[in-house]
XYZ file of C-alpha atoms in Angstrom:
597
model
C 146.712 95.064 104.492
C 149.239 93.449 101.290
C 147.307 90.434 102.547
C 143.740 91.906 101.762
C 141.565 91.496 98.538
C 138.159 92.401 98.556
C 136.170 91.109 95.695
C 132.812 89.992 94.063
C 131.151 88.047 91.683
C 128.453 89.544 89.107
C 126.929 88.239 86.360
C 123.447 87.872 84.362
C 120.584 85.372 86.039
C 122.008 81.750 85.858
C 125.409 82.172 84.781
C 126.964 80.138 87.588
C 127.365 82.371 90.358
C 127.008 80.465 93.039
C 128.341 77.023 92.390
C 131.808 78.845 91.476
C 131.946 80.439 95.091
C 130.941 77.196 95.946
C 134.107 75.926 94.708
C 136.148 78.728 95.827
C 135.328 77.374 99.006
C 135.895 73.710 98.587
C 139.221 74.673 96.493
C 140.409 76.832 99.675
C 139.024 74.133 102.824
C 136.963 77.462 103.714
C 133.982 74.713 104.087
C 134.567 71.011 105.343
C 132.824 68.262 103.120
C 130.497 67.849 106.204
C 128.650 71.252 105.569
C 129.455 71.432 101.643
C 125.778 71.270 99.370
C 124.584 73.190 96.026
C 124.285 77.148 96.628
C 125.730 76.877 100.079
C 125.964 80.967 100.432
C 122.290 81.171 99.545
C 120.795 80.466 103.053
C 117.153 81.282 102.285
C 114.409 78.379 101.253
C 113.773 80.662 99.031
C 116.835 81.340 96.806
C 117.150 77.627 97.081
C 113.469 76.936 95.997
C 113.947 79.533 93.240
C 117.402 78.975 92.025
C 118.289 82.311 92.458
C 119.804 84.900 94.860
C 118.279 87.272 96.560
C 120.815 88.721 99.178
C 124.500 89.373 98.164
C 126.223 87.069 100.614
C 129.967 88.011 101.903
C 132.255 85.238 103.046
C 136.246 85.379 104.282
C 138.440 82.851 102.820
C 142.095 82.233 103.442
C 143.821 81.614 100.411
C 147.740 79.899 100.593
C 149.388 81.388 97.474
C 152.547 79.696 95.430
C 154.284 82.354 96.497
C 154.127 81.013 99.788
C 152.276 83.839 101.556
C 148.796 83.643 103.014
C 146.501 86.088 101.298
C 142.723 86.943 102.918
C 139.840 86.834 100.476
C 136.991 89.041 101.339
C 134.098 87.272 98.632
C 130.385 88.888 98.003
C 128.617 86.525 96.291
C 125.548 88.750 94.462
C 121.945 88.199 92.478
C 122.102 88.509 89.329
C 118.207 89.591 88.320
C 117.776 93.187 87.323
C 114.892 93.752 90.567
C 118.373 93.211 92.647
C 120.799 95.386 91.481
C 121.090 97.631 94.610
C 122.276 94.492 96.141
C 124.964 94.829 93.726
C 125.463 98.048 94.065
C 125.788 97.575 97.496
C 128.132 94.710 97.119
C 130.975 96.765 94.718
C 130.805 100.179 97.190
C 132.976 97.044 99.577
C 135.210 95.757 97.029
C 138.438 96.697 95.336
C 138.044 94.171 91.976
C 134.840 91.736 90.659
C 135.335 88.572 88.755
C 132.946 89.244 85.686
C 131.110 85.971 84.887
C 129.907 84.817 81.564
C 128.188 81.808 80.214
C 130.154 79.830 77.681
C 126.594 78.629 76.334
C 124.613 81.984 75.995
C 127.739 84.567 76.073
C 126.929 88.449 77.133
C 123.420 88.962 78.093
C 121.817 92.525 79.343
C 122.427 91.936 82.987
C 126.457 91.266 82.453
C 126.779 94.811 80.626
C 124.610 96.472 83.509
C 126.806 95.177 86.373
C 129.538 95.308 84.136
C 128.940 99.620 84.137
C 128.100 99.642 87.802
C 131.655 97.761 88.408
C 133.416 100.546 86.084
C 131.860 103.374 87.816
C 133.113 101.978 91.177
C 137.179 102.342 89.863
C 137.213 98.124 89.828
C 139.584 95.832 88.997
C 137.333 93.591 86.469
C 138.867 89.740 85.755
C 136.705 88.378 83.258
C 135.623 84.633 83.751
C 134.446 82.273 81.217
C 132.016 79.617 83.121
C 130.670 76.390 82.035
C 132.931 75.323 79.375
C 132.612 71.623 80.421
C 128.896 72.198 78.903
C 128.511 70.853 74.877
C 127.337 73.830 73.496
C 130.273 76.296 74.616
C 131.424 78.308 72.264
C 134.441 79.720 74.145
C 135.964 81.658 70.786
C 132.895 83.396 70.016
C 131.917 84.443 74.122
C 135.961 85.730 74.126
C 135.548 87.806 71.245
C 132.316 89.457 72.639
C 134.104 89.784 76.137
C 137.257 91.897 74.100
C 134.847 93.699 72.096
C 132.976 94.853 75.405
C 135.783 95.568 77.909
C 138.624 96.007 75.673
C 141.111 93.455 77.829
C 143.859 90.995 75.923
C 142.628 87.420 75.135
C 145.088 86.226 77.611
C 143.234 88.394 80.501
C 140.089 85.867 79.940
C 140.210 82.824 82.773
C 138.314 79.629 81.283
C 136.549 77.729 84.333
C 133.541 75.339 85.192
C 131.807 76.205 87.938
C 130.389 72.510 87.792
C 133.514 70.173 87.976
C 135.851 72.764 89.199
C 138.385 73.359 86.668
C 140.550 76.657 86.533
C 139.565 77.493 90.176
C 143.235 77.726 91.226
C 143.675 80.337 87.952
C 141.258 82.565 89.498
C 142.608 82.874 92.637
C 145.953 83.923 91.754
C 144.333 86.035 89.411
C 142.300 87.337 92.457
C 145.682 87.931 94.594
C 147.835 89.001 91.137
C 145.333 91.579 89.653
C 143.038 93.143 92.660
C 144.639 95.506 94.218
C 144.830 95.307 98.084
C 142.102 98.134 100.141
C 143.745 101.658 100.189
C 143.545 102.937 103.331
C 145.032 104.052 106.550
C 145.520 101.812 110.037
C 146.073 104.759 111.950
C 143.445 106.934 111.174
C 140.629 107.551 113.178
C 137.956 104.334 112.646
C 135.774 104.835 109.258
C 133.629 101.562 108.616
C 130.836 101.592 105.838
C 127.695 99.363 106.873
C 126.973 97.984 103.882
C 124.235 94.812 105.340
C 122.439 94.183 108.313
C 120.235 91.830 109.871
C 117.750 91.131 112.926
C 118.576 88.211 115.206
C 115.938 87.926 117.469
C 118.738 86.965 120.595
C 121.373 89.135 119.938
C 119.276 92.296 118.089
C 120.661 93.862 115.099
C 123.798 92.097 113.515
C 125.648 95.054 111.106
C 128.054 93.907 108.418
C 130.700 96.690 107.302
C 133.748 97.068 105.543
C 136.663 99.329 107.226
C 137.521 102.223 105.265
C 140.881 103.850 107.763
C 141.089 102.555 111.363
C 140.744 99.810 112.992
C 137.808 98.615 115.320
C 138.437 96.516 118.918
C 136.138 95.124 121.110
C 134.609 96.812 123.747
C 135.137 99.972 121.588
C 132.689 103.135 122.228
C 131.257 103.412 118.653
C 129.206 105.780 117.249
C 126.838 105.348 113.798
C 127.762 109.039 112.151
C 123.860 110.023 110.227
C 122.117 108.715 113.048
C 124.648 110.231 116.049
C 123.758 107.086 118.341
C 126.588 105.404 120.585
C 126.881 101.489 121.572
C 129.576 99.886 123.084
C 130.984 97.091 120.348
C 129.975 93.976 122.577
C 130.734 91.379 119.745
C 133.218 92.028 116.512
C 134.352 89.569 114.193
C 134.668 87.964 110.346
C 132.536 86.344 108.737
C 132.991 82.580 107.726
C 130.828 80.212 107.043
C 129.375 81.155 110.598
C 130.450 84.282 112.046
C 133.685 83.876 113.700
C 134.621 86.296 116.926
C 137.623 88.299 117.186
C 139.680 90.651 119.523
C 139.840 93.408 116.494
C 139.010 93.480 112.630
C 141.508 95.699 110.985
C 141.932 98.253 108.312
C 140.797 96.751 105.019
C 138.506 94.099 106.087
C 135.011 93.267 106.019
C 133.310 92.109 109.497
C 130.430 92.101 111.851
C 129.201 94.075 115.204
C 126.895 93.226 117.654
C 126.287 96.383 120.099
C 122.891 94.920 121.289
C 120.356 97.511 119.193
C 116.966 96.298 119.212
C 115.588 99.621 117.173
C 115.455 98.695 113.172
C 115.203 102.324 112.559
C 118.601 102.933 114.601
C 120.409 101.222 110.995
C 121.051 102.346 108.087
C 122.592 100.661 105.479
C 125.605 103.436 104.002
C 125.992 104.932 107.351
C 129.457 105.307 108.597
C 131.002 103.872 111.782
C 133.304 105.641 114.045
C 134.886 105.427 117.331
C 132.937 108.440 119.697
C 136.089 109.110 121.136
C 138.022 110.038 118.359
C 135.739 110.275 116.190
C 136.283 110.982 111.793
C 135.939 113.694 110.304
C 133.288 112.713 107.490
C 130.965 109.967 106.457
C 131.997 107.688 103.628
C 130.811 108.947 100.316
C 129.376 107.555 97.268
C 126.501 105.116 98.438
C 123.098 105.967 96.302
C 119.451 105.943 97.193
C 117.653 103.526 95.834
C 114.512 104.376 93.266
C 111.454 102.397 94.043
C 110.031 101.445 90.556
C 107.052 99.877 91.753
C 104.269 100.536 93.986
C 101.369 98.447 96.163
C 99.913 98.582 99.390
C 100.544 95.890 101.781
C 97.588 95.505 104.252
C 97.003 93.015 106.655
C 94.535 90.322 106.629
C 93.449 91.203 109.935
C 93.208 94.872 111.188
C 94.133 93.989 114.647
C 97.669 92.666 113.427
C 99.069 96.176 112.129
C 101.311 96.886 114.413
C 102.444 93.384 114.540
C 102.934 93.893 110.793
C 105.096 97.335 111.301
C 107.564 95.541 113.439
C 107.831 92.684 110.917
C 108.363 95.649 108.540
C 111.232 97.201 110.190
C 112.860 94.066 110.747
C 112.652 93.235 106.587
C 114.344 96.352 105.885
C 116.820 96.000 107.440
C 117.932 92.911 105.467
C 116.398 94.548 102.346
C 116.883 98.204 102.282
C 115.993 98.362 98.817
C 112.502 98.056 100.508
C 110.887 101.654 101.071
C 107.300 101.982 102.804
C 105.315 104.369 104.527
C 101.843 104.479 106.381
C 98.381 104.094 104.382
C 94.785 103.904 105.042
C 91.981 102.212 102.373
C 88.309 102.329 102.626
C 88.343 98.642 102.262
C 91.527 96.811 103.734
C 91.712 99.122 106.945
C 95.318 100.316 107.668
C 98.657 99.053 105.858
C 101.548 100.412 104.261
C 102.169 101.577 100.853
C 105.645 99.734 99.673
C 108.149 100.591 96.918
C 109.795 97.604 95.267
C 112.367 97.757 92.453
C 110.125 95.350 90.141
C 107.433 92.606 90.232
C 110.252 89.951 91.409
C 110.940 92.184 94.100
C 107.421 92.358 95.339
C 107.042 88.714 95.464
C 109.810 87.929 97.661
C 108.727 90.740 99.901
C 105.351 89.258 100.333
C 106.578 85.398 100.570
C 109.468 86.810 102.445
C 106.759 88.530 105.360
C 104.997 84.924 105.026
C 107.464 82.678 105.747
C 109.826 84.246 107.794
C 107.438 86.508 109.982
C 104.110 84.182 109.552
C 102.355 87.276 108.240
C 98.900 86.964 105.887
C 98.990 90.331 103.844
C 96.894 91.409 100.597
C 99.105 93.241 98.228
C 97.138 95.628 96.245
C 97.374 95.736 92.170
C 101.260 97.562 92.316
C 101.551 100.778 90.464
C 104.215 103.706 89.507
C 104.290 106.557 90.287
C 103.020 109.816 88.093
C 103.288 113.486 88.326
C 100.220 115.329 88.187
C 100.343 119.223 87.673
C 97.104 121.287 88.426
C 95.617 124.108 86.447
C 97.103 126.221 90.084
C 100.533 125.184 88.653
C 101.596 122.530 91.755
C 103.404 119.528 91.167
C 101.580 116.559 93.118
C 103.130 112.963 92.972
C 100.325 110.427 92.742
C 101.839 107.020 93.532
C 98.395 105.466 94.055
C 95.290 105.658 92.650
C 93.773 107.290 95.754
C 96.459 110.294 95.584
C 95.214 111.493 92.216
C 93.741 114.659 91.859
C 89.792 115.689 89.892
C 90.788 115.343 86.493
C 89.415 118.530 86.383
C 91.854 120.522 88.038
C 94.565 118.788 86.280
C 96.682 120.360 83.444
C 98.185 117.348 82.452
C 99.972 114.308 83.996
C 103.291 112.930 83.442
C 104.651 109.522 83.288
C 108.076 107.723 83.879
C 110.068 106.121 81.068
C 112.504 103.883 81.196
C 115.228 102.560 78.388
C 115.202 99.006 77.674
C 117.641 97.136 76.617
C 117.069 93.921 74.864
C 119.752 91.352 73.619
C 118.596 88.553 71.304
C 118.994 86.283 68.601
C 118.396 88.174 64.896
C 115.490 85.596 64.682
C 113.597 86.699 67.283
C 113.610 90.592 66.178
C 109.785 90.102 64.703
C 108.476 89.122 67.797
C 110.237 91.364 70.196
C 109.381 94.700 68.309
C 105.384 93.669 68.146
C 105.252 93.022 72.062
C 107.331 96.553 72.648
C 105.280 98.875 70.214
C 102.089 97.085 71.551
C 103.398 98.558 75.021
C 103.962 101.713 73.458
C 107.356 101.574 72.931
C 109.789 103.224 70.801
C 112.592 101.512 68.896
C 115.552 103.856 69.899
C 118.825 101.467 68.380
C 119.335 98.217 66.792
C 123.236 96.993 66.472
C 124.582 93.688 65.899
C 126.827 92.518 68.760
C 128.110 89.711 66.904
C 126.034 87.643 63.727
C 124.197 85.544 65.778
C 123.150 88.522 68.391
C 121.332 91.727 68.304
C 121.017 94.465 70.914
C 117.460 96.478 70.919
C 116.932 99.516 72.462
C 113.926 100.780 73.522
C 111.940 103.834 75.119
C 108.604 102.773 76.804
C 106.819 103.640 79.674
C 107.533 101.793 82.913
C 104.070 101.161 83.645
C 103.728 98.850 80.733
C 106.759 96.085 82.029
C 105.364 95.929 85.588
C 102.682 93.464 85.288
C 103.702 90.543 82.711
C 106.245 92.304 80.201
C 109.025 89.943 81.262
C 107.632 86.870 80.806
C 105.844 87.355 77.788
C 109.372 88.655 76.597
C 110.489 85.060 77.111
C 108.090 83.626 75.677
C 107.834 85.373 72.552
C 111.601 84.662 72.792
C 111.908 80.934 73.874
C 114.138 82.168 76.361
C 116.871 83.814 74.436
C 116.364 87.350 75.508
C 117.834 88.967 78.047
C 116.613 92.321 79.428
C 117.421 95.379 81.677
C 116.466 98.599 82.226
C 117.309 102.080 83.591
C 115.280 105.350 84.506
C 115.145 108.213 82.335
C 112.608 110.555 83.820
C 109.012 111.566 83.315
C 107.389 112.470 80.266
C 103.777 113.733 79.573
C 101.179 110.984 79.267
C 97.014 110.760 78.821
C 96.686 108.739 82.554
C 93.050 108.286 83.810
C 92.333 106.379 86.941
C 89.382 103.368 86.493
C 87.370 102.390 89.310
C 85.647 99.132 89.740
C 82.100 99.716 91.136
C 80.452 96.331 93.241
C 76.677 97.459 93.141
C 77.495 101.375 92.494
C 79.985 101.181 95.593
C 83.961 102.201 94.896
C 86.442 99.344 95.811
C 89.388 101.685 96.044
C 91.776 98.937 96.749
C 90.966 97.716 92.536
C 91.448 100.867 91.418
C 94.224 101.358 88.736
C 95.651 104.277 86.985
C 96.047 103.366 83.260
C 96.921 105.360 79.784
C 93.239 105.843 78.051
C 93.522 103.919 75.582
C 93.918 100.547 77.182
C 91.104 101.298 79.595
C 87.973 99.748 77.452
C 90.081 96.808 77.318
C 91.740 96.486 80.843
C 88.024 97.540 82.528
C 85.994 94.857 80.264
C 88.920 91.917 81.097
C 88.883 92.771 84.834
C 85.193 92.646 85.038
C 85.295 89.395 83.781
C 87.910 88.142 85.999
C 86.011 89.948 89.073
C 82.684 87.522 87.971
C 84.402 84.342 88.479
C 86.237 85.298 91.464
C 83.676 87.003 93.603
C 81.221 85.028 95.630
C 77.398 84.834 94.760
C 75.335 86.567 97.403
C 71.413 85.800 97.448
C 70.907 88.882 95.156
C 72.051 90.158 92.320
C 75.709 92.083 92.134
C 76.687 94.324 89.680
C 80.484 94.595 88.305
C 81.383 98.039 86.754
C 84.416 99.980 85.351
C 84.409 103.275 85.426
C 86.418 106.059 84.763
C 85.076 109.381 85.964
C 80.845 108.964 85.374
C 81.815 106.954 82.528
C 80.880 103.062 82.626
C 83.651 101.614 80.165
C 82.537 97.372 81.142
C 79.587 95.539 83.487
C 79.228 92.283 84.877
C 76.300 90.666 86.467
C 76.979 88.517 89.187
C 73.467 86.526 89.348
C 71.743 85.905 92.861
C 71.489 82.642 94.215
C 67.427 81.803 94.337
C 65.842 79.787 96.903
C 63.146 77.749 95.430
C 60.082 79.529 97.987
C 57.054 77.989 95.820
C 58.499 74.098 96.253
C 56.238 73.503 99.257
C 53.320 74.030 96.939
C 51.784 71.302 95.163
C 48.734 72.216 92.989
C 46.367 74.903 94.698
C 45.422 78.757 93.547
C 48.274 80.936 91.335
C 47.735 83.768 93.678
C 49.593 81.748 96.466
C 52.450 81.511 94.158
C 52.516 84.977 93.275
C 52.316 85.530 97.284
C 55.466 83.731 98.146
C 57.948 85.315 95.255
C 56.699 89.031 95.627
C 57.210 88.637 99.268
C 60.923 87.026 98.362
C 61.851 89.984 96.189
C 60.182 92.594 98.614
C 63.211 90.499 100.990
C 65.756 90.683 98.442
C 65.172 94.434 97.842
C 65.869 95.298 101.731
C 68.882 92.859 101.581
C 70.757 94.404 98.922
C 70.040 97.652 100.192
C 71.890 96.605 103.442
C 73.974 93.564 102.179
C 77.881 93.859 102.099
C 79.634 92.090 99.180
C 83.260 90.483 100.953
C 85.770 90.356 98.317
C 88.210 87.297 98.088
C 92.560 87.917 98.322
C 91.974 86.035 95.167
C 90.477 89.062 93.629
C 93.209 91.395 94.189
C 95.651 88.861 92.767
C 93.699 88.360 89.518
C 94.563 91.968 88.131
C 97.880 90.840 88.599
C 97.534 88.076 86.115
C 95.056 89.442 83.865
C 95.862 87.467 80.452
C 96.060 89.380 76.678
């Protein structure tokens, strides 16, 4: 186990992540030049589309060491956007130490100090890491003055690299083998393994990645997963390289894989502990936390008869994503689906293209929502996470809202900008502090319903793209929350339906409307577009009817036979919009999403 480190990388969005590992890899001949590219952890189109990462990735690498020993490098390569940070989370419950990355070009941004607390609450060794000072505008003085000023470490302490052309690789890994200390633990204890990943393979079933707490796990083992009480027999255990690599037995210390054949998604959970039936251990691990859906949507699918099709595909996502919560729904208008909890707006959208390309599944996605507390004049506490949930307005003593504090990091220039967008969202300016001259940290109190929809990318664009932001929970507070409903010719469509503070609703209700009128087809009568909340019609819309020309076969001839033809079309365009069914486009539900100020 001297021969063990376990470590990761975190830093903000863009920092360099992945091309370092990348040259950890190259540096150590964990990767042959053959199967070396850009991002080569990041095995999704999407990550690679996107620039970003999405899963934390975890990788063995054997490292030879001037000292002439041969040291094993457990590295979790993790996203760096604030809709992923249970990934991260996840990632530091497996390690001992985390290389802390910064750019040399932007210096400490929002999402560095937020993994940079989750690290310290996990007792890690943190080596801070300079990146990118091959670039021209690095300004390595200033970014090693911020890094002392936030960790309190020596100047010394601070490795300089490029992630790009590869210097100071070597530095880090001794650093890596010098610094981090090796897993605590004990080989002859009974077998306690902490699942920290999994993932479906449609030949061999469930794949579970873990990290081995005391004991040691051999193949052909009798193990048994402790919350769920389940036994398998270990049919496959191993590392994980590049590709997983198979082994006889992964000891104390070290992160691997097992294949026991389970084809049930809900047989897996991801902070479970793994134990050998047996001889089994005492307790489970401790310290893994549940994650907090922040936002909410339905998923439906586009056709009714692929539900269950849909549940499956589900299941299977979360097990790869566990930061994905859902649960059964019906809607008037979509049929059945599920209502989903996603840590942010990013989050959704991978989820959905996620479903679509790796699971070929159409879905709508509803407008996403959070969720509110309601408390009735009986004195019960109801949570409303969608607009269906929430109770007569009547009943209802008064509703509460969650908050969240925001922190913003920006240049002193920007200030103007940011503090119009944030008390236009009803925020509250809470702290202002210079970091350094050239950088100013703003703290805010605002209520998490105004950042789902577009408050991050107006923030960069009010910005120019030098803010950085993040954000934390902290709890409910009372709010004046009505629910609109958009009426399509005095019918409810409950699937448009929002819950919004009051006074945005004359606004949101009159934009929507508008939207809805481009968007929804013209039927051969006329459709009316209203938002409501309660009787009250805040915004309408007319959607005009398509008119057939019925007098064009006359030429000449009597008036009456006119008048004939047209009250006999609008005696037929009476009964038809009595009867007739408006279909509303996926477009539609999309457009709320990127309703414009």
């Amino acid at each position: 186990m001297k021969q063990i480190r376990n470590f990761c990388i975190i830093a903000h969005i863009d920092h360099g992540k992945s091309t370092l590992a990348d040259r950890l890899l190259q540096f150590t001949n964990t990767i042959s030049e053959r199967d070396m590219m850009n991002q080569v952890l990041d095995d999704m189109d999407l990550e690679r589309e996107k620039g970003i990462t999405i899963k934390s990735h975890a990788i063995q690498i054997d490292y030879r060491h001037s000292d002439g020993e041969t040291y094993t490098l457990n590295l979790i390569d993790t996203p760096g956007h604030v809709d992923f940070s249970y990934e991260v989370s996840r990632a530091l419950a497996a390690c001992e130490g985390a290389l802390l990355l910064v750019d040399a070009t932007q210096g400490i941004q929002a999402q560095t100090i937020s993994n940079l607390y989750l690290a310290i609450d996990n007792d890690l060794e943190i080596i801070p890491v300079i990146n990118k000072i091959d670039m021209d505008g690095a300004m390595i003085e200033e970014v090693k003055d911020q890094i002392i000023e936030l960790i309190g470490c020596k100047p010394e302490e601070i490795l300089l690299a490029s992630g790009r052309t590869g210097i100071g690789v070597e530095g880090i890994l001794d650093a890596i083998v010098n610094r981090i200390p090796p897993p605590k633990g004990n080989p002859d204890a009974p077998l306690q393994a902490l699942i920290f990943d999994s993932v479906f393979n449609s030949f061999r079933g469930i794949i579970v990645y873990y990290r081995i707490v005391n004991g040691a796990i051999k193949k052909g083992d009798k193990v048994k997963f402790v919350s769920t009480g389940q036994e398998y027999e270990a049919d496959e255990i191993g590392i994980l390289k590049l590709k997983m690599t198979e082994k006889p037995e992964v000891k104390c210390g070290d992160v691997g894989y097992i294949i026991t054949g389970i084809k049930n998604a809900k047989e897996v959970k991801v902070g479970d502990t793994i134990t050998i039936s047996g001889n089994p251990a005492p307790e489970m691990i401790k310290g893994f936390q549940e994650v907090k859906p922040m936002v909410f949507a339905g998923i439906f699918p586009v056709n009714t008869d692929e539900f269950e099709e849909l549940r499956d595909c589900m299941d299977k996502l979360q097990l790869n994503d566990a930061s994905l919560t859902f649960e059964l729904e019906t809607s008037k208008a979509l049929g059945f689906g599920f209502r989903c909890g996603f840590l942010g707006l990013l989050h959704m959208e991978i989820i959905q293209e996620r479903l679509e390309r790796e699971f070929n599944q159409t879905v709508i996605t509803t407008v996403p929502n959070v969720s509110f507390i309601a408390y009735t004049t009986r004195k019960e506490k109801i949570i409303v996470n969608n607009p269906t949930e929430f109770p007569d307005p009547v009943k209802t003593e008064r509703i509460e809202e969650p908050y969240i504090k925001a922190q913003i990091i920006t240049k002193p220039e920007y200030i103007g900008n940011i503090m119009t967008l944030c008390l236009t969202k009803r925020g509250m300016l809470i702290n202002q502090s210079y970091l350094t001259t050239t950088r100013v940290e703003l703290v805010f109190e605002m209520p998490l319903t105004e950042i789902v929809f577009d408050f991050y990318d107006k923030l960069k664009s009010q910005t120019r793209g030098y803010a950085s932001f993040d954000y934390h929970p902290i709890g409910y507070r009372e709010a004046d929350i009505v629910k609109m409903d958009i009426l399509l010719n005095g019918d409810k469509v409950d699937a448009l339906s929002a819950l919004i503070h009051r006074s945005k609703g004359q606004d949101f209700g009159r934009k929507l409307c508008e939207k809805l009128k481009e968007l929804v087809p013209r039927q051969q009568f006329q459709i009316a577009i209203q938002a409501a909340i309660g009787a009250k019609i805040l915004a309408r819309e007319n959607i005009s009817a398509m008119r057939k020309d019925v007098t064009a076969k006359c030429y000449g001839g009597d008036i009456s036979r006119k008048r004939k033809l047209l009250e006999k079309q609008k005696e037929g365009k009476k009964r038809m919009r009595q009867i007739g069914n408006v279909e509303i486009p996926q477009e539609a539900f999309l457009a709320v999403l990127k309703l414009e100020d």
